[in-house]
PDB file of C-alpha atoms in Angstrom:
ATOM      1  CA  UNK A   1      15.743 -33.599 -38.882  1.00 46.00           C
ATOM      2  CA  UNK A   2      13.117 -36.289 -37.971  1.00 53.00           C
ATOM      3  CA  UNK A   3      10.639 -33.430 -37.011  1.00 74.00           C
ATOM      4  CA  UNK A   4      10.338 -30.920 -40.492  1.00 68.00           C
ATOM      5  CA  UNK A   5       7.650 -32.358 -42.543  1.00 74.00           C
ATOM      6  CA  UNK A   6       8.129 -30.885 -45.845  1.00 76.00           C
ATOM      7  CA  UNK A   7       3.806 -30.863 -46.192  1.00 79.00           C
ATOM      8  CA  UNK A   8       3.827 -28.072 -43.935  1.00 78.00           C
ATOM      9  CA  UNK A   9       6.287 -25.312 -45.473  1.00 78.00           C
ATOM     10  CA  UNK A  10       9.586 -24.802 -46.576  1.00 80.00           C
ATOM     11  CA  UNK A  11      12.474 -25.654 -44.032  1.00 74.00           C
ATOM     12  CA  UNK A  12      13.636 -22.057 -43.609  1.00 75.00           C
ATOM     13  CA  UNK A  13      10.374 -21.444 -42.110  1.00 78.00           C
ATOM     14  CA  UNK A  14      10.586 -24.585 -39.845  1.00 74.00           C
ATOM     15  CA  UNK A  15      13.978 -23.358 -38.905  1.00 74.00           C
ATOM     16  CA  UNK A  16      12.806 -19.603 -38.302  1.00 77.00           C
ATOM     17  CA  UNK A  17      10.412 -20.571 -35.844  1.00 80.00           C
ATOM     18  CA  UNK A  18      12.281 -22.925 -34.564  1.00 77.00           C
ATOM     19  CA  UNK A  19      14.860 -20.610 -33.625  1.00 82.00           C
ATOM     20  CA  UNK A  20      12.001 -18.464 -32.711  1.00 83.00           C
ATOM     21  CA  UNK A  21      10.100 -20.748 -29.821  1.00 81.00           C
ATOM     22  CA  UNK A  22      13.697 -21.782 -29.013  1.00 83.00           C
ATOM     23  CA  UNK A  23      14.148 -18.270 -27.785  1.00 84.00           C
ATOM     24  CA  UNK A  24      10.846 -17.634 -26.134  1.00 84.00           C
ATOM     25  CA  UNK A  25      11.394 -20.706 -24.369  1.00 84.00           C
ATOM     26  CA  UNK A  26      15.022 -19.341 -23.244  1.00 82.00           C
ATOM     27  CA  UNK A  27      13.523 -15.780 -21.916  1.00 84.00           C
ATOM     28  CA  UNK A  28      10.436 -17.494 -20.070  1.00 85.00           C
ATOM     29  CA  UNK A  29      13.611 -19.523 -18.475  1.00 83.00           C
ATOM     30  CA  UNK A  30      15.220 -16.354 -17.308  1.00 82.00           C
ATOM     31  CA  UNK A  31      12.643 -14.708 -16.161  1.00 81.00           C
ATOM     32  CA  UNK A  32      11.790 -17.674 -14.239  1.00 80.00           C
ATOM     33  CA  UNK A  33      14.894 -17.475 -12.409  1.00 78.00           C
ATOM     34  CA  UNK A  34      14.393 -13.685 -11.769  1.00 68.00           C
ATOM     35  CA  UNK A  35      17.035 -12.824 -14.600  1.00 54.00           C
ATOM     36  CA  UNK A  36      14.431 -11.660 -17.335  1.00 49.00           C
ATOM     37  CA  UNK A  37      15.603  -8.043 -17.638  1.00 53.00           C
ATOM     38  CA  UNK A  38      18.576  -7.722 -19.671  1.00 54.00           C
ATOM     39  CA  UNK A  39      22.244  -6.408 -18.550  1.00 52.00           C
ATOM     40  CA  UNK A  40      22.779  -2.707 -19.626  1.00 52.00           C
ATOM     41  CA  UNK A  41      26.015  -1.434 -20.800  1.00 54.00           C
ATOM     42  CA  UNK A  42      28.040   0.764 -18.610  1.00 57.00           C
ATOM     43  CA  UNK A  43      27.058   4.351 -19.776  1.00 56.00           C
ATOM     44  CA  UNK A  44      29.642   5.614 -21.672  1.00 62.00           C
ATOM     45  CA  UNK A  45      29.299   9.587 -20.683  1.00 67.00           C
ATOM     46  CA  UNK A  46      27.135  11.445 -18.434  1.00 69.00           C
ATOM     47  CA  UNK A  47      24.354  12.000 -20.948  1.00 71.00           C
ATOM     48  CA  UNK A  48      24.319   8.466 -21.453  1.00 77.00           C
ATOM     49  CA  UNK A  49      23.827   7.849 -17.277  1.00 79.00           C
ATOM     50  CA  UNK A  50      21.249  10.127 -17.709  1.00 79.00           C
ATOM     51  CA  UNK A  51      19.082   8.417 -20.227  1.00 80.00           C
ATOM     52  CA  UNK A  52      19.617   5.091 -18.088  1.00 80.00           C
ATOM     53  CA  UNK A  53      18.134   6.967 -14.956  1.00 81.00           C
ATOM     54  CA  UNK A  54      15.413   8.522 -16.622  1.00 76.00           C
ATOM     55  CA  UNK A  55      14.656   5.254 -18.385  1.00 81.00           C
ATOM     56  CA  UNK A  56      14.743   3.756 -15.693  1.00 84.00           C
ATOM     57  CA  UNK A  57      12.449   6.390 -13.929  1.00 84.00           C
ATOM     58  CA  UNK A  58       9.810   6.289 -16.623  1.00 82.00           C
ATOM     59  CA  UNK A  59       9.505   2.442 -16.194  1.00 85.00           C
ATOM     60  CA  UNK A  60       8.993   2.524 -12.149  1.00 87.00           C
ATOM     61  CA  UNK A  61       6.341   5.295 -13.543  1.00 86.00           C
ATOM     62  CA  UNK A  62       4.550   3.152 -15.965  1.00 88.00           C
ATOM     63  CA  UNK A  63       4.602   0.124 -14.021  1.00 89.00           C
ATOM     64  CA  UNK A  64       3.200   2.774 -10.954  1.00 90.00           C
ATOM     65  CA  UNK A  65       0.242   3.753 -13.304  1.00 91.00           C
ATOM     66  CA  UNK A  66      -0.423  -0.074 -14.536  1.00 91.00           C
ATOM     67  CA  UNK A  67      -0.917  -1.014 -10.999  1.00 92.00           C
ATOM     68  CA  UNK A  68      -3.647   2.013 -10.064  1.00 93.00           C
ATOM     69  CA  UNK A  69      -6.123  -0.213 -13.092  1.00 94.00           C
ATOM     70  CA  UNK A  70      -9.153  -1.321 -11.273  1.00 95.00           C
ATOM     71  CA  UNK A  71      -9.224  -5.339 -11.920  1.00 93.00           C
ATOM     72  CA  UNK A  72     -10.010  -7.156 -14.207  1.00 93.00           C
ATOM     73  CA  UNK A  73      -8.470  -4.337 -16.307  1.00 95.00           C
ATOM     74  CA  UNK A  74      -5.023  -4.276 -14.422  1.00 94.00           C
ATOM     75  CA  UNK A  75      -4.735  -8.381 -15.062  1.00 95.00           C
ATOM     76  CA  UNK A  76      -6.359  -7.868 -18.742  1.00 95.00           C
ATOM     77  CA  UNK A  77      -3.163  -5.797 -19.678  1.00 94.00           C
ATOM     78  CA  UNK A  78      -0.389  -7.764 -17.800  1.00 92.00           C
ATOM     79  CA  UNK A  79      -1.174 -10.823 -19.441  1.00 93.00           C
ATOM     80  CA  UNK A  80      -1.930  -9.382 -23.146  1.00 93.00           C
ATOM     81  CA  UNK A  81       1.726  -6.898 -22.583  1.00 90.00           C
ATOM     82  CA  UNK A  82       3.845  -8.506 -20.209  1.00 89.00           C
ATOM     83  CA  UNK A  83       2.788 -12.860 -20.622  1.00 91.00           C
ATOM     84  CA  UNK A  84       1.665 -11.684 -24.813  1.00 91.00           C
ATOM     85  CA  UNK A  85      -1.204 -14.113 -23.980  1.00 92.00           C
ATOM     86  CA  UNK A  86      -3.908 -14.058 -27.313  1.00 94.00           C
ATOM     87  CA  UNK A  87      -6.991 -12.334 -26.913  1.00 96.00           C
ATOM     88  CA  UNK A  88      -8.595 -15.464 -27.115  1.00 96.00           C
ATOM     89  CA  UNK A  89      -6.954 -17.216 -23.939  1.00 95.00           C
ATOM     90  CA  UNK A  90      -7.755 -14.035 -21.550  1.00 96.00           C
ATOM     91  CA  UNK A  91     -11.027 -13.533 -22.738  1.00 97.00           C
ATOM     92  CA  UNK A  92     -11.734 -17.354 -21.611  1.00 96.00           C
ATOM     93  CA  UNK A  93     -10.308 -16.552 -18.365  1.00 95.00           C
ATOM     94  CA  UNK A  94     -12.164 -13.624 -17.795  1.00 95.00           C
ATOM     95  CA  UNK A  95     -15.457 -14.728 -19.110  1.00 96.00           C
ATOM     96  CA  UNK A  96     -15.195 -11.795 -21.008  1.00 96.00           C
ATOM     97  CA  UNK A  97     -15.554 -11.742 -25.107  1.00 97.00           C
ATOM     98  CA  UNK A  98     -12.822 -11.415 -27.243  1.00 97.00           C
ATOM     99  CA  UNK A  99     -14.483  -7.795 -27.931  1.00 98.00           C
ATOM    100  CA  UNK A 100     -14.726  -6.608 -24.282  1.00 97.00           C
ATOM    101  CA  UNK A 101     -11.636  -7.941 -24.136  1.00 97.00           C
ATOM    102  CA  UNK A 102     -10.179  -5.660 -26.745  1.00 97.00           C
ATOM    103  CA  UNK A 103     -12.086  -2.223 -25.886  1.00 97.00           C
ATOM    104  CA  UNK A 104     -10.380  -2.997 -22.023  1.00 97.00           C
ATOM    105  CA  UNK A 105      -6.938  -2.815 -23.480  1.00 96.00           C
ATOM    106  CA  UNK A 106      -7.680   0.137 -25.556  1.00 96.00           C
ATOM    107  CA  UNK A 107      -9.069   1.892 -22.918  1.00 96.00           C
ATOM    108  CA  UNK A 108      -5.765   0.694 -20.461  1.00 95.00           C
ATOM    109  CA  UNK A 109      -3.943   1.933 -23.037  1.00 94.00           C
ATOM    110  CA  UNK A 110      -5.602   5.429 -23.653  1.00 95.00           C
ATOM    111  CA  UNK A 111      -5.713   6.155 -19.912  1.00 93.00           C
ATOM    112  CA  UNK A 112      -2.032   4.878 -19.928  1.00 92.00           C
ATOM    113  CA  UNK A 113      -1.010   7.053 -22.364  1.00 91.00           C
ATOM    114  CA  UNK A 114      -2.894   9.907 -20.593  1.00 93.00           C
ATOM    115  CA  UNK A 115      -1.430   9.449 -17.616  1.00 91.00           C
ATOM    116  CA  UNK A 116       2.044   9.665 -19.180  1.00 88.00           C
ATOM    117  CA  UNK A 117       1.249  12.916 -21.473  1.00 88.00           C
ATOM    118  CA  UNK A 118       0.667  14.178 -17.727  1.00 88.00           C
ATOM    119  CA  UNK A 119       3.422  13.291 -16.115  1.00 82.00           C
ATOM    120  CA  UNK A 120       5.589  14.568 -18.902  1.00 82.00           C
ATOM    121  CA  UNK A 121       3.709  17.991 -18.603  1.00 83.00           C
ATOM    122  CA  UNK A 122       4.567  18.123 -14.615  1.00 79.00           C
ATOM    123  CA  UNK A 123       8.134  17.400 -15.488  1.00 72.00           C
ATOM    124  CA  UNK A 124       8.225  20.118 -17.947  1.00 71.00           C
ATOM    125  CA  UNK A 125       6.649  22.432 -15.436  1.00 69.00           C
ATOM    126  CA  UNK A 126       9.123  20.912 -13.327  1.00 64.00           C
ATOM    127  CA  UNK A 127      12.210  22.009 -14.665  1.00 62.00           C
ATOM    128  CA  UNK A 128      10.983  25.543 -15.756  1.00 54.00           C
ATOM    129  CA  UNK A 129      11.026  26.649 -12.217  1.00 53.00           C
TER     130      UNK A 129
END
């Protein structure tokens, strides 16, 4: 290969992220195209149909509760979860530090995972009555 320069490392490493960026490149392709979620399986039993539903319920849920963030917050977390942008490139959007930039994700993901301990408690109430 006219590209592995054996300076740099070993050329199972090359190869690994090779293969790696090789794949990143292949999902940003899909989900380009609108294809980026993958296929399920057909459920197999009625428990299984279950677990896709719910699933599938707790997703719409989370995605519900990352849209009620006040900006820049809501954009902070897309792009650090969903794009896996480095601190470093959304602080320099933002104008924010790398620090701010970190205690806004921690707090996302606190009230995030607040959110969700509540909606699992009004589900549990839910199903009691």
């Amino acid at each position: 290969m006219a590209e592995f320069d054996e300076s740099r490392g070993t050329w199972k490493t090359w190869l690994l992220i090779l293969a790696k960026y090789k794949a990143l490149d292949y999902r940003r392709k899909l989900q380009e195209r609108g294809n980026g979620a993958p296929l399920a399986a057909e459920p197999t039993s009625r428990t299984d149909l279950e677990t896709v539903v719910l699933s599938r319920e707790r997703s719409a849920q989370i995605v519900a509760l990352i849209r009620s963030f006040p900006e820049p917050d809501r954009r902070i977390f897309i792009k650090r979860y969903f794009y896996y942008e480095t601190l470093e490139n959304i602080a320099a959007e933002t104008g924010l530090t790398k620090k701010a930039v970190e205690n806004r994700l921690f707090r996302s993901r606190q009230a995030l995972r607040q959110q969700m301990h509540l909606l699992e408690q009004e589900d549990t109430y839910e199903g009691k009555r």
